[in-house]
Amino acid sequence: MKLQYKFVEFMPDIVEENILYISVEYCTAIHKCVCGCGNKVVTPISPLGWKLIFDGKSVTLDPSIGSWNLKCKSHYYIRKSNIIWCDVWDDSKVKLNGIKKQKQIEKYFEKIRNDTN
């Protein structure tokens, strides 16, 4: 499956399937979950969120998208506008990943505090 992409300033009221909407101004991307469940998936673009790569022809979001709070629990990458499915994580792996992410956030802000002192 390949996603189309649209650069927008503001997110549309109606999010169409198979389109990744990207607002550079607001550092956010949004799309409908690619499993077909119809839920919107928001990916904030930031040093602590997702990284966006636009190569002039396609888009990549990194890291993977894990819809752990959705019923579908979809897990996939968007690489060069293609969907690459990953294994679904069980609750313990999701929890461990959350702990790891929290440590990364703390380390990031600690570095900022140290750099400003």
Short mmCIF file of N, CA, C and O in Angstrom, two decimals:
data_model
loop_
_atom_site.label_atom_id
_atom_site.label_comp_id
_atom_site.label_asym_id
_atom_site.label_seq_id
_atom_site.Cartn_x
_atom_site.Cartn_y
_atom_site.Cartn_z
N MET A 1 0.84 -1.18 0.00
CA MET A 1 0.00 0.00 0.00
C MET A 1 0.88 1.24 0.00
O MET A 1 1.87 1.31 0.71
N LYS A 2 0.50 2.21 -0.80
CA LYS A 2 1.24 3.46 -0.90
C LYS A 2 0.33 4.60 -0.47
O LYS A 2 -0.83 4.67 -0.87
N LEU A 3 0.86 5.49 0.37
CA LEU A 3 0.11 6.67 0.80
C LEU A 3 0.43 7.84 -0.12
O LEU A 3 1.57 8.01 -0.55
N GLN A 4 -0.56 8.63 -0.39
CA GLN A 4 -0.34 9.92 -1.01
C GLN A 4 -0.03 10.88 0.13
O GLN A 4 -0.26 10.57 1.30
N TYR A 5 0.46 12.05 -0.19
CA TYR A 5 0.71 13.06 0.83
C TYR A 5 0.25 14.41 0.33
O TYR A 5 0.22 14.66 -0.87
N LYS A 6 -0.15 15.24 1.27
CA LYS A 6 -0.54 16.61 0.96
C LYS A 6 0.04 17.52 2.04
O LYS A 6 -0.16 17.28 3.22
N PHE A 7 0.77 18.53 1.59
CA PHE A 7 1.23 19.55 2.52
C PHE A 7 0.12 20.58 2.67
O PHE A 7 -0.41 21.09 1.68
N VAL A 8 -0.25 20.85 3.91
CA VAL A 8 -1.34 21.78 4.22
C VAL A 8 -0.89 22.68 5.36
O VAL A 8 0.03 22.36 6.10
N GLU A 9 -1.54 23.83 5.48
CA GLU A 9 -1.28 24.66 6.65
C GLU A 9 -2.10 24.14 7.83
O GLU A 9 -1.58 23.89 8.91
N PHE A 10 -3.40 23.94 7.57
CA PHE A 10 -4.31 23.45 8.60
C PHE A 10 -4.83 22.08 8.21
O PHE A 10 -5.04 21.80 7.03
N MET A 11 -5.08 21.25 9.20
CA MET A 11 -5.61 19.92 8.93
C MET A 11 -7.06 20.03 8.45
O MET A 11 -7.82 20.85 8.97
N PRO A 12 -7.44 19.22 7.49
CA PRO A 12 -8.80 19.29 6.97
C PRO A 12 -9.81 18.74 7.99
O PRO A 12 -9.46 17.93 8.84
N ASP A 13 -11.05 19.18 7.87
CA ASP A 13 -12.11 18.65 8.72
C ASP A 13 -12.37 17.18 8.42
O ASP A 13 -12.66 16.39 9.32
N ILE A 14 -12.27 16.83 7.15
CA ILE A 14 -12.48 15.44 6.74
C ILE A 14 -11.14 14.88 6.27
O ILE A 14 -10.56 15.37 5.30
N VAL A 15 -10.65 13.88 6.98
CA VAL A 15 -9.39 13.23 6.64
C VAL A 15 -9.71 12.05 5.73
O VAL A 15 -10.44 11.14 6.12
N GLU A 16 -9.17 12.09 4.52
CA GLU A 16 -9.42 11.02 3.56
C GLU A 16 -8.48 9.85 3.81
O GLU A 16 -7.37 10.02 4.31
N GLU A 17 -8.93 8.67 3.42
CA GLU A 17 -8.11 7.47 3.55
C GLU A 17 -6.92 7.54 2.59
O GLU A 17 -7.01 8.15 1.52
N ASN A 18 -5.83 6.93 2.98
CA ASN A 18 -4.62 6.79 2.17
C ASN A 18 -3.95 8.12 1.82
O ASN A 18 -3.23 8.19 0.83
N ILE A 19 -4.19 9.15 2.63
CA ILE A 19 -3.51 10.43 2.44
C ILE A 19 -2.89 10.84 3.78
O ILE A 19 -3.55 10.85 4.81
N LEU A 20 -1.61 11.16 3.74
CA LEU A 20 -0.91 11.70 4.90
C LEU A 20 -0.88 13.21 4.73
O LEU A 20 -0.31 13.74 3.77
N TYR A 21 -1.58 13.91 5.63
CA TYR A 21 -1.62 15.37 5.62
C TYR A 21 -0.48 15.87 6.49
O TYR A 21 -0.33 15.43 7.64
N ILE A 22 0.30 16.81 5.97
CA ILE A 22 1.48 17.29 6.68
C ILE A 22 1.41 18.80 6.80
O ILE A 22 1.32 19.51 5.79
N SER A 23 1.44 19.30 8.04
CA SER A 23 1.53 20.73 8.29
C SER A 23 2.92 21.03 8.83
O SER A 23 3.23 20.71 9.99
N VAL A 24 3.75 21.59 7.98
CA VAL A 24 5.11 21.95 8.41
C VAL A 24 5.03 23.07 9.43
O VAL A 24 5.73 23.05 10.44
N GLU A 25 4.13 24.03 9.18
CA GLU A 25 3.99 25.17 10.08
C GLU A 25 3.65 24.73 11.50
O GLU A 25 4.14 25.29 12.48
N TYR A 26 2.80 23.72 11.64
CA TYR A 26 2.39 23.25 12.96
C TYR A 26 3.05 21.93 13.37
O TYR A 26 2.66 21.32 14.36
N CYS A 27 4.04 21.51 12.60
CA CYS A 27 4.85 20.33 12.93
C CYS A 27 4.00 19.11 13.27
O CYS A 27 4.20 18.47 14.31
N THR A 28 3.05 18.82 12.42
CA THR A 28 2.13 17.71 12.67
C THR A 28 1.79 17.01 11.36
O THR A 28 1.69 17.65 10.31
N ALA A 29 1.62 15.71 11.45
CA ALA A 29 1.08 14.93 10.33
C ALA A 29 -0.11 14.14 10.86
O ALA A 29 -0.14 13.75 12.03
N ILE A 30 -1.08 13.92 10.00
CA ILE A 30 -2.27 13.17 10.39
C ILE A 30 -2.72 12.31 9.21
O ILE A 30 -2.54 12.70 8.05
N HIS A 31 -3.24 11.14 9.53
CA HIS A 31 -3.79 10.26 8.50
C HIS A 31 -4.79 9.32 9.15
O HIS A 31 -4.86 9.23 10.38
N LYS A 32 -5.58 8.67 8.35
CA LYS A 32 -6.46 7.63 8.88
C LYS A 32 -5.63 6.37 9.02
O LYS A 32 -4.79 6.06 8.16
N CYS A 33 -5.85 5.65 10.10
CA CYS A 33 -5.12 4.41 10.33
C CYS A 33 -5.22 3.55 9.07
O CYS A 33 -6.31 3.38 8.50
N VAL A 34 -4.10 3.01 8.66
CA VAL A 34 -4.06 2.29 7.39
C VAL A 34 -4.69 0.89 7.46
O VAL A 34 -4.84 0.24 6.43
N CYS A 35 -5.09 0.46 8.66
CA CYS A 35 -5.75 -0.84 8.77
C CYS A 35 -7.18 -0.79 8.27
O CYS A 35 -7.80 -1.82 8.03
N GLY A 36 -7.71 0.44 8.13
CA GLY A 36 -9.08 0.59 7.67
C GLY A 36 -10.09 0.81 8.77
O GLY A 36 -11.29 0.91 8.52
N CYS A 37 -9.63 0.92 10.03
CA CYS A 37 -10.56 1.09 11.15
C CYS A 37 -11.23 2.46 11.16
O CYS A 37 -12.22 2.67 11.84
N GLY A 38 -10.65 3.42 10.42
CA GLY A 38 -11.26 4.74 10.31
C GLY A 38 -10.78 5.75 11.33
O GLY A 38 -11.14 6.93 11.25
N ASN A 39 -9.97 5.35 12.29
CA ASN A 39 -9.47 6.28 13.30
C ASN A 39 -8.38 7.19 12.73
O ASN A 39 -7.59 6.77 11.89
N LYS A 40 -8.35 8.42 13.24
CA LYS A 40 -7.29 9.35 12.87
C LYS A 40 -6.05 9.06 13.70
O LYS A 40 -6.14 8.79 14.89
N VAL A 41 -4.91 9.14 13.06
CA VAL A 41 -3.63 8.96 13.74
C VAL A 41 -2.84 10.26 13.61
O VAL A 41 -2.59 10.73 12.49
N VAL A 42 -2.48 10.84 14.74
CA VAL A 42 -1.73 12.09 14.76
C VAL A 42 -0.28 11.79 15.12
O VAL A 42 -0.01 11.08 16.09
N THR A 43 0.62 12.34 14.33
CA THR A 43 2.05 12.14 14.59
C THR A 43 2.73 13.51 14.69
O THR A 43 2.98 14.15 13.66
N PRO A 44 3.00 13.97 15.92
CA PRO A 44 3.71 15.24 16.07
C PRO A 44 5.15 15.12 15.58
O PRO A 44 5.84 14.15 15.89
N ILE A 45 5.58 16.10 14.82
CA ILE A 45 6.93 16.10 14.28
C ILE A 45 7.78 16.99 15.19
O ILE A 45 7.53 18.19 15.32
N SER A 46 8.76 16.38 15.84
CA SER A 46 9.59 17.12 16.79
C SER A 46 10.80 16.27 17.16
O SER A 46 10.87 15.09 16.83
N PRO A 47 11.76 16.88 17.87
CA PRO A 47 12.90 16.08 18.33
C PRO A 47 12.48 14.91 19.21
O PRO A 47 13.20 13.92 19.31
N LEU A 48 11.31 15.01 19.86
CA LEU A 48 10.84 13.94 20.74
C LEU A 48 9.70 13.14 20.11
O LEU A 48 9.19 12.22 20.73
N GLY A 49 9.30 13.51 18.93
CA GLY A 49 8.21 12.80 18.25
C GLY A 49 8.74 12.11 17.01
O GLY A 49 9.77 11.46 17.04
N TRP A 50 8.02 12.31 15.93
CA TRP A 50 8.42 11.69 14.68
C TRP A 50 9.29 12.63 13.87
O TRP A 50 9.17 13.84 13.96
N LYS A 51 10.16 12.04 13.08
CA LYS A 51 10.99 12.77 12.12
C LYS A 51 10.34 12.58 10.76
O LYS A 51 9.90 11.49 10.41
N LEU A 52 10.28 13.65 10.00
CA LEU A 52 9.70 13.61 8.66
C LEU A 52 10.81 13.81 7.65
O LEU A 52 11.61 14.74 7.77
N ILE A 53 10.84 12.95 6.65
CA ILE A 53 11.77 13.10 5.54
C ILE A 53 10.94 13.22 4.27
O ILE A 53 10.11 12.35 3.98
N PHE A 54 11.14 14.30 3.55
CA PHE A 54 10.51 14.50 2.26
C PHE A 54 11.63 14.58 1.24
O PHE A 54 12.49 15.45 1.31
N ASP A 55 11.64 13.65 0.29
CA ASP A 55 12.73 13.60 -0.69
C ASP A 55 12.34 14.18 -2.05
O ASP A 55 13.04 14.00 -3.03
N GLY A 56 11.22 14.90 -2.08
CA GLY A 56 10.75 15.47 -3.34
C GLY A 56 9.76 14.60 -4.07
O GLY A 56 9.04 15.07 -4.94
N LYS A 57 9.73 13.31 -3.72
CA LYS A 57 8.81 12.37 -4.37
C LYS A 57 7.99 11.57 -3.38
O LYS A 57 6.92 11.07 -3.71
N SER A 58 8.51 11.42 -2.16
CA SER A 58 7.84 10.58 -1.17
C SER A 58 8.14 11.09 0.23
O SER A 58 9.00 11.95 0.42
N VAL A 59 7.42 10.53 1.21
CA VAL A 59 7.62 10.90 2.60
C VAL A 59 7.92 9.67 3.45
O VAL A 59 7.46 8.56 3.16
N THR A 60 8.70 9.91 4.49
CA THR A 60 9.03 8.88 5.47
C THR A 60 8.79 9.48 6.85
O THR A 60 9.14 10.63 7.09
N LEU A 61 8.18 8.69 7.73
CA LEU A 61 8.05 9.07 9.13
C LEU A 61 8.82 8.06 9.96
O LEU A 61 8.73 6.85 9.73
N ASP A 62 9.55 8.54 10.92
CA ASP A 62 10.33 7.67 11.79
C ASP A 62 10.17 8.18 13.22
O ASP A 62 10.26 9.39 13.44
N PRO A 63 9.91 7.34 14.20
CA PRO A 63 9.91 5.87 14.17
C PRO A 63 8.59 5.31 13.64
O PRO A 63 7.79 6.03 13.04
N SER A 64 8.39 4.03 13.91
CA SER A 64 7.16 3.36 13.49
C SER A 64 5.95 3.99 14.18
O SER A 64 6.07 4.69 15.18
N ILE A 65 4.81 3.71 13.62
CA ILE A 65 3.55 4.19 14.18
C ILE A 65 2.87 3.01 14.86
O ILE A 65 2.57 2.00 14.21
N GLY A 66 2.71 3.13 16.16
CA GLY A 66 2.04 2.09 16.93
C GLY A 66 0.76 2.65 17.52
O GLY A 66 0.80 3.54 18.35
N SER A 67 -0.35 2.15 17.04
CA SER A 67 -1.65 2.66 17.49
C SER A 67 -2.10 1.90 18.74
O SER A 67 -3.15 1.25 18.75
N TRP A 68 -1.32 2.01 19.79
CA TRP A 68 -1.55 1.20 21.00
C TRP A 68 -2.83 1.57 21.71
O TRP A 68 -3.40 0.76 22.42
N ASN A 69 -3.29 2.81 21.54
CA ASN A 69 -4.52 3.24 22.21
C ASN A 69 -5.78 2.97 21.40
O ASN A 69 -6.87 3.22 21.87
N LEU A 70 -5.60 2.47 20.20
CA LEU A 70 -6.74 2.13 19.36
C LEU A 70 -7.06 0.65 19.49
O LEU A 70 -6.19 -0.16 19.81
N LYS A 71 -8.30 0.31 19.21
CA LYS A 71 -8.72 -1.09 19.29
C LYS A 71 -7.92 -1.98 18.32
O LYS A 71 -7.59 -3.10 18.64
N CYS A 72 -7.57 -1.43 17.15
CA CYS A 72 -6.88 -2.22 16.12
C CYS A 72 -5.44 -2.55 16.49
O CYS A 72 -4.88 -3.53 16.01
N LYS A 73 -4.79 -1.71 17.31
CA LYS A 73 -3.39 -1.89 17.73
C LYS A 73 -2.43 -2.02 16.54
O LYS A 73 -1.42 -2.72 16.60
N SER A 74 -2.76 -1.34 15.44
CA SER A 74 -1.92 -1.40 14.24
C SER A 74 -0.51 -0.91 14.52
O SER A 74 -0.30 -0.02 15.35
N HIS A 75 0.44 -1.47 13.79
CA HIS A 75 1.84 -1.10 13.96
C HIS A 75 2.50 -1.17 12.58
O HIS A 75 2.53 -2.22 11.95
N TYR A 76 3.02 -0.02 12.13
CA TYR A 76 3.59 0.03 10.79
C TYR A 76 4.55 1.21 10.66
O TYR A 76 4.55 2.13 11.47
N TYR A 77 5.36 1.14 9.63
CA TYR A 77 6.22 2.25 9.23
C TYR A 77 5.64 2.90 7.99
O TYR A 77 4.98 2.23 7.19
N ILE A 78 5.93 4.18 7.82
CA ILE A 78 5.71 4.84 6.54
C ILE A 78 7.10 5.15 6.00
O ILE A 78 7.83 5.97 6.56
N ARG A 79 7.48 4.43 4.96
CA ARG A 79 8.81 4.56 4.35
C ARG A 79 8.65 4.84 2.86
O ARG A 79 8.06 4.04 2.14
N LYS A 80 9.15 5.99 2.43
CA LYS A 80 9.03 6.39 1.02
C LYS A 80 7.59 6.23 0.55
O LYS A 80 7.33 5.69 -0.52
N SER A 81 6.67 6.70 1.39
CA SER A 81 5.22 6.69 1.16
C SER A 81 4.59 5.30 1.15
O SER A 81 3.40 5.17 0.90
N ASN A 82 5.38 4.27 1.41
CA ASN A 82 4.86 2.90 1.47
C ASN A 82 4.59 2.50 2.91
O ASN A 82 5.30 2.91 3.82
N ILE A 83 3.58 1.68 3.10
CA ILE A 83 3.28 1.13 4.42
C ILE A 83 4.02 -0.19 4.58
O ILE A 83 3.91 -1.08 3.73
N ILE A 84 4.78 -0.30 5.64
CA ILE A 84 5.49 -1.54 5.96
C ILE A 84 4.95 -2.00 7.31
O ILE A 84 5.16 -1.35 8.34
N TRP A 85 4.24 -3.11 7.29
CA TRP A 85 3.61 -3.63 8.51
C TRP A 85 4.64 -4.24 9.44
O TRP A 85 5.60 -4.86 9.01
N CYS A 86 4.40 -4.07 10.73
CA CYS A 86 5.26 -4.62 11.78
C CYS A 86 4.41 -5.55 12.65
O CYS A 86 3.18 -5.52 12.59
N ASP A 87 5.10 -6.31 13.49
CA ASP A 87 4.39 -7.15 14.46
C ASP A 87 3.63 -6.27 15.45
O ASP A 87 4.09 -5.19 15.82
N VAL A 88 2.47 -6.74 15.87
CA VAL A 88 1.72 -6.06 16.93
C VAL A 88 2.43 -6.35 18.24
O VAL A 88 2.86 -7.47 18.50
N TRP A 89 2.58 -5.32 19.07
CA TRP A 89 3.24 -5.49 20.36
C TRP A 89 2.22 -5.86 21.41
O TRP A 89 1.11 -5.35 21.42
N ASP A 90 2.66 -6.71 22.34
CA ASP A 90 1.79 -7.00 23.48
C ASP A 90 1.93 -5.87 24.51
O ASP A 90 2.77 -4.99 24.38
N ASP A 91 1.07 -5.89 25.52
CA ASP A 91 1.03 -4.80 26.50
C ASP A 91 2.35 -4.59 27.21
O ASP A 91 2.73 -3.45 27.50
N SER A 92 3.09 -5.67 27.48
CA SER A 92 4.36 -5.51 28.19
C SER A 92 5.40 -4.79 27.32
O SER A 92 6.15 -3.95 27.82
N LYS A 93 5.40 -5.07 26.02
CA LYS A 93 6.35 -4.40 25.13
C LYS A 93 5.97 -2.93 24.96
O LYS A 93 6.83 -2.06 24.92
N VAL A 94 4.67 -2.64 24.90
CA VAL A 94 4.21 -1.26 24.82
C VAL A 94 4.64 -0.50 26.07
O VAL A 94 5.13 0.63 25.99
N LYS A 95 4.48 -1.12 27.23
CA LYS A 95 4.85 -0.47 28.50
C LYS A 95 6.36 -0.20 28.54
O LYS A 95 6.79 0.89 28.93
N LEU A 96 7.17 -1.18 28.14
CA LEU A 96 8.62 -1.00 28.13
C LEU A 96 9.02 0.13 27.18
O LEU A 96 9.91 0.93 27.48
N ASN A 97 8.37 0.19 26.04
CA ASN A 97 8.66 1.25 25.08
C ASN A 97 8.29 2.62 25.68
O ASN A 97 9.01 3.60 25.48
N GLY A 98 7.18 2.69 26.42
CA GLY A 98 6.79 3.93 27.08
C GLY A 98 7.81 4.38 28.10
O GLY A 98 8.12 5.58 28.21
N ILE A 99 8.36 3.43 28.86
CA ILE A 99 9.40 3.75 29.84
C ILE A 99 10.65 4.27 29.13
O ILE A 99 11.24 5.27 29.53
N LYS A 100 11.02 3.61 28.04
CA LYS A 100 12.19 4.03 27.26
C LYS A 100 11.98 5.44 26.71
O LYS A 100 12.87 6.29 26.78
N LYS A 101 10.79 5.70 26.19
CA LYS A 101 10.48 7.02 25.63
C LYS A 101 10.53 8.09 26.72
O LYS A 101 11.07 9.18 26.51
N GLN A 102 10.02 7.78 27.91
CA GLN A 102 10.05 8.73 29.02
C GLN A 102 11.49 9.06 29.40
O GLN A 102 11.82 10.22 29.67
N LYS A 103 12.37 8.07 29.41
CA LYS A 103 13.78 8.31 29.71
C LYS A 103 14.43 9.20 28.65
O LYS A 103 15.24 10.07 28.97
N GLN A 104 14.06 8.99 27.38
CA GLN A 104 14.59 9.83 26.31
C GLN A 104 14.14 11.28 26.49
O GLN A 104 14.92 12.20 26.28
N ILE A 105 12.90 11.47 26.89
CA ILE A 105 12.37 12.82 27.11
C ILE A 105 13.12 13.50 28.26
O ILE A 105 13.55 14.65 28.15
N GLU A 106 13.31 12.77 29.35
CA GLU A 106 14.02 13.33 30.50
C GLU A 106 15.46 13.69 30.12
O GLU A 106 15.95 14.77 30.49
N LYS A 107 16.11 12.83 29.38
CA LYS A 107 17.49 13.08 28.95
C LYS A 107 17.55 14.30 28.02
O LYS A 107 18.46 15.13 28.14
N TYR A 108 16.60 14.41 27.13
CA TYR A 108 16.55 15.55 26.20
C TYR A 108 16.44 16.87 26.96
O TYR A 108 17.19 17.80 26.71
N PHE A 109 15.51 16.94 27.92
CA PHE A 109 15.32 18.19 28.65
C PHE A 109 16.46 18.45 29.63
O PHE A 109 16.80 19.60 29.90
N GLU A 110 17.07 17.41 30.14
CA GLU A 110 18.24 17.59 30.99
C GLU A 110 19.38 18.22 30.19
O GLU A 110 20.06 19.13 30.66
N LYS A 111 19.57 17.77 28.97
CA LYS A 111 20.61 18.33 28.11
C LYS A 111 20.33 19.80 27.82
O LYS A 111 21.23 20.64 27.87
N ILE A 112 19.06 20.13 27.55
CA ILE A 112 18.70 21.53 27.29
C ILE A 112 19.00 22.39 28.51
O ILE A 112 19.57 23.47 28.40
N ARG A 113 18.63 21.89 29.70
CA ARG A 113 18.90 22.65 30.94
C ARG A 113 20.40 22.85 31.12
O ARG A 113 20.85 23.93 31.48
N ASN A 114 21.19 21.80 30.89
CA ASN A 114 22.63 21.91 31.05
C ASN A 114 23.27 22.83 30.03
O ASN A 114 24.23 23.52 30.33
N ASP A 115 22.74 22.85 28.82
CA ASP A 115 23.27 23.69 27.77
C ASP A 115 22.98 25.17 28.00
O ASP A 115 23.71 26.04 27.54
N THR A 116 21.91 25.46 28.73
CA THR A 116 21.55 26.85 28.99
C THR A 116 22.19 27.40 30.26
O THR A 116 22.08 28.59 30.53
N ASN A 117 22.82 26.55 31.04
CA ASN A 117 23.48 27.01 32.29
C ASN A 117 24.91 27.38 32.05
O ASN A 117 25.60 27.12 31.23
#
